[in-house]
Structure formats: structure tokens, C-alpha cells
CSV table of C-alpha atoms in Angstrom, one decimal:
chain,number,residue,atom,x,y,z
D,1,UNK,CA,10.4,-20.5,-17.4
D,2,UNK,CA,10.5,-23.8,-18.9
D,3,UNK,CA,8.2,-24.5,-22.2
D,4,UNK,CA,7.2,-27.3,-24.0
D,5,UNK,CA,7.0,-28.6,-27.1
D,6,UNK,CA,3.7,-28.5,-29.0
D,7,UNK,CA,3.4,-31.9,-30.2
D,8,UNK,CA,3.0,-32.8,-33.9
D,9,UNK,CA,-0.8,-32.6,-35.3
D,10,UNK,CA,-2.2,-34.7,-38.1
D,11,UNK,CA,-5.3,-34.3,-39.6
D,12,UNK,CA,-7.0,-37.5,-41.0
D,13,UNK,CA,-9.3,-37.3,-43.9
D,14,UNK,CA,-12.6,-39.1,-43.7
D,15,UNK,CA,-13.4,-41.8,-45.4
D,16,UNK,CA,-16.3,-44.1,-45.0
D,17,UNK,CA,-16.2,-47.5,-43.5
D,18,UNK,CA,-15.2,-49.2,-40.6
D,19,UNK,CA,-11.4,-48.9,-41.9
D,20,UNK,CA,-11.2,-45.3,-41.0
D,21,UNK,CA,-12.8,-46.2,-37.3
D,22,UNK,CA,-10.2,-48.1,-36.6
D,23,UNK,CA,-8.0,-46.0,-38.2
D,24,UNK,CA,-9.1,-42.9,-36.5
D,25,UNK,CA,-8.9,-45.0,-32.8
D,26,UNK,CA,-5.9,-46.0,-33.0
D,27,UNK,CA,-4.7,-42.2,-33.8
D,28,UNK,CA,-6.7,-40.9,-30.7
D,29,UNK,CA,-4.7,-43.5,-28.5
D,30,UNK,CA,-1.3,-42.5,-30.1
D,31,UNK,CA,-2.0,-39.0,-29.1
D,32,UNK,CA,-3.1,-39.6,-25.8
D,33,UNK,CA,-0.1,-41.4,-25.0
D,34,UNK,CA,2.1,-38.5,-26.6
D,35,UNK,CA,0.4,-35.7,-24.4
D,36,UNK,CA,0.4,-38.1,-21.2
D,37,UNK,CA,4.5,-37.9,-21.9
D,38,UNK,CA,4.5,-34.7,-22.4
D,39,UNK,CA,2.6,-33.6,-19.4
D,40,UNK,CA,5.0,-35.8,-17.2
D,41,UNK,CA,7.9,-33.9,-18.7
D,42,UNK,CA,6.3,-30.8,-18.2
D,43,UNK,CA,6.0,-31.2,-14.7
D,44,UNK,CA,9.1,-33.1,-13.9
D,45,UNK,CA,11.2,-29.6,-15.3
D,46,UNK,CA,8.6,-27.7,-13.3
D,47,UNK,CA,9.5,-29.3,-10.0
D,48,UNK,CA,13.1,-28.8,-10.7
D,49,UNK,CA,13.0,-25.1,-11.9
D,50,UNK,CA,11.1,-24.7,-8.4
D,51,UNK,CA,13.9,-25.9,-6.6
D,52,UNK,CA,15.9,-23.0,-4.4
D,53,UNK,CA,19.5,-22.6,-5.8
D,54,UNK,CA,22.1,-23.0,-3.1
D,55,UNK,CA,23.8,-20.6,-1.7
D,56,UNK,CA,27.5,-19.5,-1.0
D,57,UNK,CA,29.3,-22.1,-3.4
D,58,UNK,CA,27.0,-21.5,-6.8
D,59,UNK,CA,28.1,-18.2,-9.2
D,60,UNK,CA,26.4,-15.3,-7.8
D,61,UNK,CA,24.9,-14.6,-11.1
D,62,UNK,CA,23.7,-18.2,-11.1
D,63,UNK,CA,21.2,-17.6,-7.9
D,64,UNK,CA,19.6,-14.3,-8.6
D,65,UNK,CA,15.7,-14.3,-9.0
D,66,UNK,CA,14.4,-13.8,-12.3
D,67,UNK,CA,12.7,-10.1,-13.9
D,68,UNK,CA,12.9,-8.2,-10.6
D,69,UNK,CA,10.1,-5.8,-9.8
D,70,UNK,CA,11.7,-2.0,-10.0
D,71,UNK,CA,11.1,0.1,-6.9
D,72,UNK,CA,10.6,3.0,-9.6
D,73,UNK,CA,9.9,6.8,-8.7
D,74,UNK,CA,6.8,8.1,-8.9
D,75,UNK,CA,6.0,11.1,-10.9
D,76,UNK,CA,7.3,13.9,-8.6
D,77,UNK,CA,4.4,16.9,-7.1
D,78,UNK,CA,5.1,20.2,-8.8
D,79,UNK,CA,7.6,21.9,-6.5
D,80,UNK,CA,4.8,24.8,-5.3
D,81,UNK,CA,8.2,26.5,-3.7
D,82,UNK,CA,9.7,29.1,-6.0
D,83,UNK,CA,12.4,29.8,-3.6
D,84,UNK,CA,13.3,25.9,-3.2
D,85,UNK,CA,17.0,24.1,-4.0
D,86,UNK,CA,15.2,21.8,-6.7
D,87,UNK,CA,17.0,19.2,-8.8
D,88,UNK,CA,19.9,20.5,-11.2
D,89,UNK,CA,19.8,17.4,-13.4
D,90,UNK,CA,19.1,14.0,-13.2
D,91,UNK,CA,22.0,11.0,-13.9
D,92,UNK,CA,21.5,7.7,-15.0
D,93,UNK,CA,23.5,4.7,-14.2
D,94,UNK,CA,24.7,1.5,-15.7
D,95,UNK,CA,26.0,-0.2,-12.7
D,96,UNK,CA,27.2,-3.3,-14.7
D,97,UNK,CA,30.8,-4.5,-13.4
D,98,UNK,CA,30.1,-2.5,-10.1
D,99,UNK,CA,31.3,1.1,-10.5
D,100,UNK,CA,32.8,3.3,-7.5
D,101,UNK,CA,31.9,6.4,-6.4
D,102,UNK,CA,33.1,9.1,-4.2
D,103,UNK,CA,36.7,10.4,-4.5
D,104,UNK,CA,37.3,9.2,-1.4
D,105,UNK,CA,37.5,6.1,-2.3
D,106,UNK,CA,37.4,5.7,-6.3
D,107,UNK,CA,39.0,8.5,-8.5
D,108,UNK,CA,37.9,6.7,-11.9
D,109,UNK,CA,34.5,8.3,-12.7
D,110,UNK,CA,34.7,12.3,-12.3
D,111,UNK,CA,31.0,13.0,-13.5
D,112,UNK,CA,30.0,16.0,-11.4
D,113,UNK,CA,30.3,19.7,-13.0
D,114,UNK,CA,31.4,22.2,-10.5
D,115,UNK,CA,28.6,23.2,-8.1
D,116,UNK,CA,27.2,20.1,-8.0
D,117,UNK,CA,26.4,17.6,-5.2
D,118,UNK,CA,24.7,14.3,-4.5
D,119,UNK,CA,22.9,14.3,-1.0
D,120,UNK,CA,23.2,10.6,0.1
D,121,UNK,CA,21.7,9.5,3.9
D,122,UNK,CA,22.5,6.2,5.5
D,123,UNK,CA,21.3,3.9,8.5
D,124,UNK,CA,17.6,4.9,8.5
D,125,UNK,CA,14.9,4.1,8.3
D,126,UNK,CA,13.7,5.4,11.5
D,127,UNK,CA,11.0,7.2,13.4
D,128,UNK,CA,10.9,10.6,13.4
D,129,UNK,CA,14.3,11.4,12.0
D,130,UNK,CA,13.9,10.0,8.7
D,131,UNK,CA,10.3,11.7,8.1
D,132,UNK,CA,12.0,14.7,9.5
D,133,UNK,CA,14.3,14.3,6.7
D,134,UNK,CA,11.8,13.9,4.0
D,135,UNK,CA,9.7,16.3,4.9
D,136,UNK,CA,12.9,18.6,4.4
D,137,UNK,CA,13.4,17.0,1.0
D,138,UNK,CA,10.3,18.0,-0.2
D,139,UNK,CA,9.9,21.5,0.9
D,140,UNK,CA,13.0,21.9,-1.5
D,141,UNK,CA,11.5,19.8,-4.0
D,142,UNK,CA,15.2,17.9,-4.0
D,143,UNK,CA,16.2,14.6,-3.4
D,144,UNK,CA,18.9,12.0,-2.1
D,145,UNK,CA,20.2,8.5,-2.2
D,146,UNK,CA,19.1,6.4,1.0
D,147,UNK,CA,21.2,3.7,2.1
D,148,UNK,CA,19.2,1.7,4.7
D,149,UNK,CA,20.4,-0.7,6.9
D,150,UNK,CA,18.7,-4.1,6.4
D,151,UNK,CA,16.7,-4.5,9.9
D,152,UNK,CA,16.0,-1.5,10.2
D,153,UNK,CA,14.2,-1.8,6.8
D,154,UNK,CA,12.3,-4.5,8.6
D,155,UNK,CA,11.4,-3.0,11.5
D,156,UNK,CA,9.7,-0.3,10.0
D,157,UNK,CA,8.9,-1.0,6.1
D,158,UNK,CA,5.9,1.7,5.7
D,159,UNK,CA,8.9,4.8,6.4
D,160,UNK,CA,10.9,3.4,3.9
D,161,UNK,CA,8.2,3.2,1.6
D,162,UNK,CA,7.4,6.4,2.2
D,163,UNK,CA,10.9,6.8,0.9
D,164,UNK,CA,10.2,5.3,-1.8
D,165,UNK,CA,7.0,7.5,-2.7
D,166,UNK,CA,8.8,10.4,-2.3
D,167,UNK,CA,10.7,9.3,-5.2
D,168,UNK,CA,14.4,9.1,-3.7
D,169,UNK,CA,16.8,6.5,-4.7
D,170,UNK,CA,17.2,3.8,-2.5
D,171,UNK,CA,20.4,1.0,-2.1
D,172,UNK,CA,21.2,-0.8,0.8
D,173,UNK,CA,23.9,-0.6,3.4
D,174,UNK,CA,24.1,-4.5,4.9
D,175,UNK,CA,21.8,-6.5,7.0
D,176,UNK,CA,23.2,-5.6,9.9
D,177,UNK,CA,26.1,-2.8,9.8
D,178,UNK,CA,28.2,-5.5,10.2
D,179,UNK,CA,32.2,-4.3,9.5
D,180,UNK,CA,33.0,-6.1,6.5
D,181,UNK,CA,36.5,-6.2,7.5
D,182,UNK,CA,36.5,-8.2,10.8
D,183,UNK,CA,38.4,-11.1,10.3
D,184,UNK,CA,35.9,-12.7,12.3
D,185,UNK,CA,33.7,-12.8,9.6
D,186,UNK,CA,34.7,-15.8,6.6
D,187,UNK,CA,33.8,-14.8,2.7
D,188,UNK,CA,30.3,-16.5,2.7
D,189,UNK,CA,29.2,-14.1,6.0
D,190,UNK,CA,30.3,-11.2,4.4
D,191,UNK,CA,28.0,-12.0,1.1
D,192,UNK,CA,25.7,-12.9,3.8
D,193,UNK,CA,25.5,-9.1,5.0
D,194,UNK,CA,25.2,-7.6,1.7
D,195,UNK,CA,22.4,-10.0,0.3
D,196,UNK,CA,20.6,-10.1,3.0
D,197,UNK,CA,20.4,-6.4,3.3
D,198,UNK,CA,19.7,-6.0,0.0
D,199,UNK,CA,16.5,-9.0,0.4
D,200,UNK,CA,15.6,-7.1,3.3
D,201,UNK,CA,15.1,-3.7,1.3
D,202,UNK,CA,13.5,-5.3,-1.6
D,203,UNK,CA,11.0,-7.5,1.4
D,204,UNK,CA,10.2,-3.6,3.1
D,205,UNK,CA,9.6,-1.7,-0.3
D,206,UNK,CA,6.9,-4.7,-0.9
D,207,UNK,CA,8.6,-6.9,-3.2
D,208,UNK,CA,10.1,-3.6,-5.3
D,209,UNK,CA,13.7,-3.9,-5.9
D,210,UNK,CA,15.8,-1.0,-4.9
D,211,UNK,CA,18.6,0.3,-7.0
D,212,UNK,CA,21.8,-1.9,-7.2
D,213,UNK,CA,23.8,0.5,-4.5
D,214,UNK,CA,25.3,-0.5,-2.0
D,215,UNK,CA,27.8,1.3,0.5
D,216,UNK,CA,29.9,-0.1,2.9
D,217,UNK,CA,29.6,0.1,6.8
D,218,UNK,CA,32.1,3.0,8.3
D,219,UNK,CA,33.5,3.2,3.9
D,220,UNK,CA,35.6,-0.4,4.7
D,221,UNK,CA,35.8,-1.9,1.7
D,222,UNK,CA,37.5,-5.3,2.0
D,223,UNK,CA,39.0,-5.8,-1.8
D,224,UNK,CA,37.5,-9.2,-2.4
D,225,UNK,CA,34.1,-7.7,-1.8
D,226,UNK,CA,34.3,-4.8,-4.0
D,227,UNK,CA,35.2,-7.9,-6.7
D,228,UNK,CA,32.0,-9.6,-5.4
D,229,UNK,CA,30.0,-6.9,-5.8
D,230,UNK,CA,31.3,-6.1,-9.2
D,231,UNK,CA,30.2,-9.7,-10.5
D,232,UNK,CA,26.7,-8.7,-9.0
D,233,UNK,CA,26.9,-5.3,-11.3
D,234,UNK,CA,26.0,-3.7,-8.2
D,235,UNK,CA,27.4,0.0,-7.8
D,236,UNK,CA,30.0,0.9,-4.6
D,237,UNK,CA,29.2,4.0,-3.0
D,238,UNK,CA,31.6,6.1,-1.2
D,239,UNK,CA,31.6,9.8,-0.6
D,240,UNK,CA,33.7,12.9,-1.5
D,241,UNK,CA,32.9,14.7,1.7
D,242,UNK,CA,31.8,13.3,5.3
D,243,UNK,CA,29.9,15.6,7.4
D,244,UNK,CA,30.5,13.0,10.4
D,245,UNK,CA,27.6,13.8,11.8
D,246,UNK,CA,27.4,11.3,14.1
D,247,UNK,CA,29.6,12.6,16.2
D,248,UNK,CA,28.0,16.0,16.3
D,249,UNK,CA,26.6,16.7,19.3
D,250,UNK,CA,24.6,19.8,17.7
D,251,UNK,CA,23.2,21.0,14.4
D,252,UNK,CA,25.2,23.8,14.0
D,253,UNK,CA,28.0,21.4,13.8
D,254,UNK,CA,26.8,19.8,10.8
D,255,UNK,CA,26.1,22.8,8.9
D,256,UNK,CA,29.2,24.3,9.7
D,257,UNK,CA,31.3,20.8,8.6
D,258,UNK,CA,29.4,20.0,5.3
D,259,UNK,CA,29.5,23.5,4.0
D,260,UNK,CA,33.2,24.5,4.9
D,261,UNK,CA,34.2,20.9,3.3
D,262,UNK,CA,31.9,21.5,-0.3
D,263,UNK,CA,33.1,24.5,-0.5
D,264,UNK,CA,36.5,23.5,-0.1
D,265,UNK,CA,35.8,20.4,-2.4
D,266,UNK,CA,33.3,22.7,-5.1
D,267,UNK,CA,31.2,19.8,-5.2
D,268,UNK,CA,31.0,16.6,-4.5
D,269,UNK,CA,28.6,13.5,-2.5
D,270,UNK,CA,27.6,14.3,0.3
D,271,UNK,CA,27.8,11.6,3.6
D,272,UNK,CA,24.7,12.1,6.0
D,273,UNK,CA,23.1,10.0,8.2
D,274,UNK,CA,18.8,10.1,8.3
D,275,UNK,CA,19.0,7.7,11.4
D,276,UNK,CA,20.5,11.2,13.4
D,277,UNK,CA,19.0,13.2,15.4
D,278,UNK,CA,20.6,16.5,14.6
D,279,UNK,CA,21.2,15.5,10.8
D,280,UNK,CA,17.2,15.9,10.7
D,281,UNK,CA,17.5,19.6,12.8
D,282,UNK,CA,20.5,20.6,10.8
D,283,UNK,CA,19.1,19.7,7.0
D,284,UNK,CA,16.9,22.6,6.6
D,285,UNK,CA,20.2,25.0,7.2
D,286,UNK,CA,22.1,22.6,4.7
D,287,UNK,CA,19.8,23.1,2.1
D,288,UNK,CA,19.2,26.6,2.7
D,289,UNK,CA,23.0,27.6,2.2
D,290,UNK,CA,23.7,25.1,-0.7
D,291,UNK,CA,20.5,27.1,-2.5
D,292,UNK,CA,22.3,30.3,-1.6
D,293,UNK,CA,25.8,29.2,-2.5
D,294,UNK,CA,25.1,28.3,-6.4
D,295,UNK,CA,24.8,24.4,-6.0
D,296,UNK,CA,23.1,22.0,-7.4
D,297,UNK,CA,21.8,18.5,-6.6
D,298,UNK,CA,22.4,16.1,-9.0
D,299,UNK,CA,19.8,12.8,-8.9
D,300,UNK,CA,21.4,9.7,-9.5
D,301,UNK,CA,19.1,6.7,-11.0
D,302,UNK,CA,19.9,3.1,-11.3
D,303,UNK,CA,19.9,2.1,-15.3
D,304,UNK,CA,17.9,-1.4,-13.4
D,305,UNK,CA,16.6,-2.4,-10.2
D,306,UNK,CA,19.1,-5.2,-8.5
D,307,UNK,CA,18.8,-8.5,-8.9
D,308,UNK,CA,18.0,-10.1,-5.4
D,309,UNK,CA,19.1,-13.5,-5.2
D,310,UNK,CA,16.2,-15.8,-4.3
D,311,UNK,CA,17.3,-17.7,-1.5
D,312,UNK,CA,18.1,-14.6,0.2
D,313,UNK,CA,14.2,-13.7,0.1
D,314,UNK,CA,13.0,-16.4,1.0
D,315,UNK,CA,15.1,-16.5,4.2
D,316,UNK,CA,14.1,-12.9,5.2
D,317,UNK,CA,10.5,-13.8,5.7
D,318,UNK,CA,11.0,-17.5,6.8
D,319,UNK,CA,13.6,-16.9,9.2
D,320,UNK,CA,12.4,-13.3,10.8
D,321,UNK,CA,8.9,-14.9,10.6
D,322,UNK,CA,7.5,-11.6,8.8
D,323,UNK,CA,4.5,-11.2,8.1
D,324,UNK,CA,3.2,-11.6,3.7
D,325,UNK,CA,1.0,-9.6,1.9
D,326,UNK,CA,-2.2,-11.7,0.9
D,327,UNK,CA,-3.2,-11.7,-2.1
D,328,UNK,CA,-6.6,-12.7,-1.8
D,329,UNK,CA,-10.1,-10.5,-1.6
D,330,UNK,CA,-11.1,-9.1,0.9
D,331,UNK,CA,-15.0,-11.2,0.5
D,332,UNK,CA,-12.3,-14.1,0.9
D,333,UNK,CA,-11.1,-12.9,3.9
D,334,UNK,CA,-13.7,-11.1,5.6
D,335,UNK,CA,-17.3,-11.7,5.7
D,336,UNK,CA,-20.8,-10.4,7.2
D,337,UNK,CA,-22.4,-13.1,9.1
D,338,UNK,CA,-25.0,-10.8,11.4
D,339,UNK,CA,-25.8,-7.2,11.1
């Protein structure tokens, strides 16, 4: 925010006469003409700081919106299941310079202990498959890493923030689920996706900032946009183990492709999708024999929410025409006129 500077103040002592009158006017329109200056440079800086930063050609770091609100977890129920999978230990992340994760992809950071696992789900939110999810979640007093896809966010913002509530990490997975590697798309598009998906989030979770994690549509990473997304100290997620469940046409499927591959693996992070069908019938199983196999989940937290940029949120609600949360009373809003 810009400040100003407090002007100069003299104090005259009195002294009797008409010498100190004048004196003592010609003071009073000295400083008036001071403070009128300094209220016009006050609000000529105003006007400019108000001024949306462009977009595309600026530094990325340049753009982003100032002290983001953190979608933080809420303090978590006592688990009331003495049988449940639970939460092994909890990690916390500096995702400055955008770290990888998932062997698949990046080999660098080897952080899990044997036994170990991250749950991650991507594409919701959606009806009935993602509370289906949670509800799952919670019987085992556990938790994951939700990667929502940016419109989806949008069209249905009170089951993400249910997410959210639950106390889950959340990232973002594009606007769209656009392939970042179609040659179709130029640079700018590409950054388009990922802020945009990321304004969208923050826009559903009620102007809380999600976690700075992002993971890619179908694990394409195009090089320059793992760079880009390291200048934005935003973290890449990829996975140690698929359970490619989107292709299963059953939940025995999934349960029989995530456990043979973790404990092949002995640990790793796990690849789900929320937005299926038959991840939601066949997550009760998982659980169940991760519990019974000697694993652990391991909850990942973001160090600080991500900076949205703020041109990006502007455009979410402007150009989707969604709807803003007033802020003023409700005697403002509504009132009585005949009972």
C-alpha cells in the first residue's frame, strides 16, 4: 500500500499583539497549502496502485495479488474410529522454486519412509462422487491432496468447500484440463490454464487461497512450464503409482491395481481420480487394506497459500459472470415493510 509522508509540524508560541495574528495566518495558509499537496499526491499514487497489472508480458512475480488469504485446515473432529487408517505424520512444504514430486516424474526429493503413502484425487469437484469420497476420508479420519479442475470448481464451489472443511489439501489441476502440450496452444495460453485454474479454486474456496500445487493434465509436463511454474514457487505434482482408474470399468479393478502397484513400490503417492464413479465404490476397500497392510498416510501442507495473480481473479468473476459475496447486512439488504 502506498503511504504518505506526515508533513512537518511547527508549534508557534504566543505572543500578544496583532504581530502574532498575522503571523499565526499566514502559518495556517502555509499548511493548508502543504496538506492540499499532499492529499493530491496521495490520491494520484492511489489511482495508480489501483490500476490492474497486465498480463502475459509483465514478470509473473510482478502481477501476483498482495497477502493472500490461506485456505487453512480447520482443527480436525477426534477420529471416534479406533479401528481407522488415521494420519502417520504430517509434512510441511516450502514450495519456493517449484519442487517435483512423484518418482514418476522427479527422482530429486525421496521424503517418504517405507510404508508410507500420499492419497492424492484429481478432476473433482463433483456431485456425489466427491462427497462419496469424503465421507470415506473421514470414517478413516485420513486425508488427501485434491487437485480440482478449474470449472468444475466453479460449477459447484460449496463441494469444494466442503473439501476444504474437511481439512484436505487442495491445489489445482488447470482451468480446463487442457493438454499443456498441444502445440496448438502458444506460451501465454498455457499460463492462461494454470492461473486461471488456480483463480478459479481460490474464487470457489471464497476468496481462500489453496496451496501452491499444481499437477499437470494426463502428467504432461511441457519443460518451459515446469520453469514457469518454478518462478511462481508453485510445487509440481506427479505420482509414484497410477491406479488408472479411469479406465476401470469396476471397483475391484482399482483395488486390485493400487494395492499390487504399492506394494510393489512399498510406498509412494497415490493417483486417484474423485470425479469417478468407481474410485468413490472402490476407496473404502483401498483404505481398508492399506490399514491392514502397515501403511501410513502421510499429509502434505503447503509452507504458504499461492499467490493468485490479480488479473486472473478478476477475470474469473467478470468474464463467467459469477455471482459475489456481499458484504453488506442483512437490515441493508432485507427489510420488513408489512407483517
Amino acid at each position: 500500500m502506498n503511504q504518505g509522508q506526515e508533513a512537518d509540524r511547527t508549534t508557534a508560541t504566543p505572543r500578544p499583539g496583532a504581530g502574532f495574528e498575522f503571523k499565526e495566518n499566514k502559518m495556517r495558509i502555509a499548511a493548508g497549502l502543504i496538506f492540499a499537496g499532499a492529499v493530491s499526491l496521495l490520491a494520484s499514487s492511489a489511482a495508480w496502485s489501483q490500476t490492474p497489472p497486465a498480463r502475459g508480458v509483465a514478470s509473473p512475480q510482478a502481477a501476483p495479488a498482495p497477502a493472500p488469504a490461506a485456505a487453512a485446515a480447520p482443527t480436525r473432529p477426534p477420529c471416534n474410529n479406533p479401528d481407522a487408517l488415521g494420519i502417520g505424520r504430517t509434512v510441511e512444504i516450502d514450495t519456493t522454486g517449484g519442487p517435483g514430486f512423484g518418482f514418476e516424474h522427479f527422482k530429486e526429493l525421496d521424503f517418504l519412509r517405507d510404508k508410507e503413502v500420499v492419497l492424492t484425487f484429481d478432476d473433482g469437484p463433483w456431485p456425489v462422487n466427491t462427497p462419496s469420497v469424503l465421507k470415506t476420508l473421514a470414517e478413516e479420519c485420513t486425508t488427501g491432496i485434491f487437485f480440482p479442475i478449474g470449472k468444475h470448481a466453479t460449477y459447484y464451489p460449496e463441494i469444494l468447500k466442503q473439501v476444504m472443511a474437511a481439512g484436505h489439501s487442495i491445489g489445482s489441476h488447470t482451468w480446463s484440463h487442457a493438454a499443456l502440450v498441444n502445440k496448438k496452444l502458444n506460451e501465454q495460453q498455457r499460463k492462461d490454464e494454470i492461473e486461471k485454474g488456480f483463480s478459479a479454486v481460490k474464487w470457489a474456496l471464497g476468496g481462500k487461497s489453496p496451496a501452491p500445487f499444481f499437477r499437470f493434465p494426463a502428467l504432461q509436463h511441457p519443460p518451459e512450464m515446469v520453469t514457469y511454474l518454478g518462478t511462481r514457487n508453485i510445487a509440481i505434482f506427479s505420482c509414484d503409482l497410477d491406479s488408472f482408474d479411469f479406465k476401470a470399468s469396476k471397483a475391484q479393478t482399482i483395488i486390485d491395481s493400487v494395492m499390487r502397484k504399492v506394494e510393489k513400490n512399498g510406498k509412494g503417492i497415490i493417483l486417484m481420480h474423485d470425479f469417478q464413479k468407481h474410485t468413490a465404490e472402490a476407496l473404502p476397500e483401498v483404505l481398508k487394506k492399506l490399514k491392514a497392510g502397515g501403511y501410513k498416510v502421510v499429509a502434505m501442507r503447503a509452507k504458504a497459500p499461492v499467490q493468485t495473480i490479480a488479473q486472473y481473479d478478476e477475470d474469473i468473476v467478470k468474464d463467467l459472470k459469477l455471482p459475489t459475496v456481499s458484504s453488506r447486512p442483512v437490515s441493508s439488504v432485507v427489510q420488513t415493510i408489512s407483517e
